[in-house]
Amino acid sequence: MKRIFITLIIILFILISCLEDLDSVRKESLFVFYDNMKNEILNDNINWIEKNSDIENIENIKNIILDDSDSIKKLISSSNKEYSVTINYTIGDNVNSASGYYIVRNTEFSPTYYYIRLVNNSNKWKIESIDKLPLIK
C-alpha cells in the first residue's frame, strides 16, 4: 500500500511538472507574438493583424493601429525612445482559456495608451480587442 501511495505521489509531481511546462511555453509564445505583432505594425501589415485577431471589422480600428497621430505604430516608432510595453499572462482553467494583454505607452503621447487583450485558443494567441485609452468623449 505504501508503494502505491509513493508511486501516485511521483506520478502527481510529474503531471504537475508537465502542466507548468505547458504554461511556460504559453508565456514565452506571448512574448514572441508581441514581437511579431510589433514588426507587422511597423511594416503597415494590417492583414497580419486581421489574420491573427478575433476582431470582426479590422478597418474600424485601422486608424488607431496605423494612421492616427497617436497610433500604436507612432508610439512604438517614436524618436524619443520613451516607449514601453507591459505584458501580462493569466493562466486558463477548464472554463476560460489562457489570456494575456499588452499595455503600450509612450511618454510623448501621454495620456494615450493602448490596451490589447489576447486569448490563447489551441495554443495559438489571437488578439481579442484593441482599445485606445483613456476614453475621451
Tab-separated table of C-alpha atoms in Angstrom, residues 12-66:
chain	number	residue	atom	x	y	z
A	12	LEU	CA	1.257	13.557	-9.496
A	13	PHE	CA	4.537	15.515	-9.392
A	14	ILE	CA	5.295	14.530	-12.980
A	15	LEU	CA	1.836	15.669	-14.127
A	16	ILE	CA	2.178	18.999	-12.320
A	17	SER	CA	5.599	19.489	-13.890
A	18	CYS	CA	4.127	18.890	-17.366
A	19	LEU	CA	1.385	21.461	-16.734
A	20	GLU	CA	3.948	24.023	-15.607
A	21	ASP	CA	5.982	23.400	-18.762
A	22	LEU	CA	2.910	23.983	-20.934
A	23	ASP	CA	2.244	27.198	-19.033
A	24	SER	CA	5.853	28.337	-19.611
A	25	VAL	CA	5.535	27.678	-23.338
A	26	ARG	CA	2.380	29.812	-23.486
A	27	LYS	CA	4.102	32.650	-21.627
A	28	GLU	CA	7.095	32.545	-23.962
A	29	SER	CA	4.834	32.470	-27.008
A	30	LEU	CA	3.045	35.586	-25.691
A	31	PHE	CA	6.364	37.475	-25.892
A	32	VAL	CA	7.086	36.074	-29.367
A	33	PHE	CA	3.583	37.067	-30.511
A	34	TYR	CA	4.240	40.628	-29.312
A	35	ASP	CA	7.491	40.843	-31.299
A	36	ASN	CA	5.723	39.564	-34.413
A	37	MET	CA	2.819	41.978	-33.928
A	38	LYS	CA	5.168	44.926	-33.428
A	39	ASN	CA	7.132	44.117	-36.592
A	40	GLU	CA	3.972	43.715	-38.659
A	41	ILE	CA	2.582	47.032	-37.385
A	42	LEU	CA	5.856	48.789	-38.211
A	43	ASN	CA	5.611	47.291	-41.715
A	44	ASP	CA	1.993	48.516	-42.106
A	45	ASN	CA	0.768	44.938	-42.454
A	46	ILE	CA	-2.844	45.275	-41.321
A	47	ASN	CA	-3.590	41.894	-42.925
A	48	TRP	CA	-1.433	40.163	-40.302
A	49	ILE	CA	-3.461	41.838	-37.543
A	50	GLU	CA	-6.698	40.752	-39.213
A	51	LYS	CA	-5.483	37.167	-39.641
A	52	ASN	CA	-4.282	36.936	-36.031
A	53	SER	CA	-7.257	38.514	-34.312
A	54	ASP	CA	-10.864	37.858	-33.457
A	55	ILE	CA	-11.760	41.447	-34.373
A	56	GLU	CA	-14.546	41.287	-36.940
A	57	ASN	CA	-14.014	44.518	-38.856
A	58	ILE	CA	-10.350	45.459	-38.663
A	59	GLU	CA	-10.966	48.544	-40.816
A	60	ASN	CA	-12.805	50.102	-37.856
A	61	ILE	CA	-9.592	50.164	-35.829
A	62	LYS	CA	-7.051	50.600	-38.627
A	63	ASN	CA	-6.639	54.271	-37.704
A	64	ILE	CA	-5.664	53.574	-34.103
A	65	ILE	CA	-3.198	50.927	-35.256
A	66	LEU	CA	-1.515	52.755	-38.148
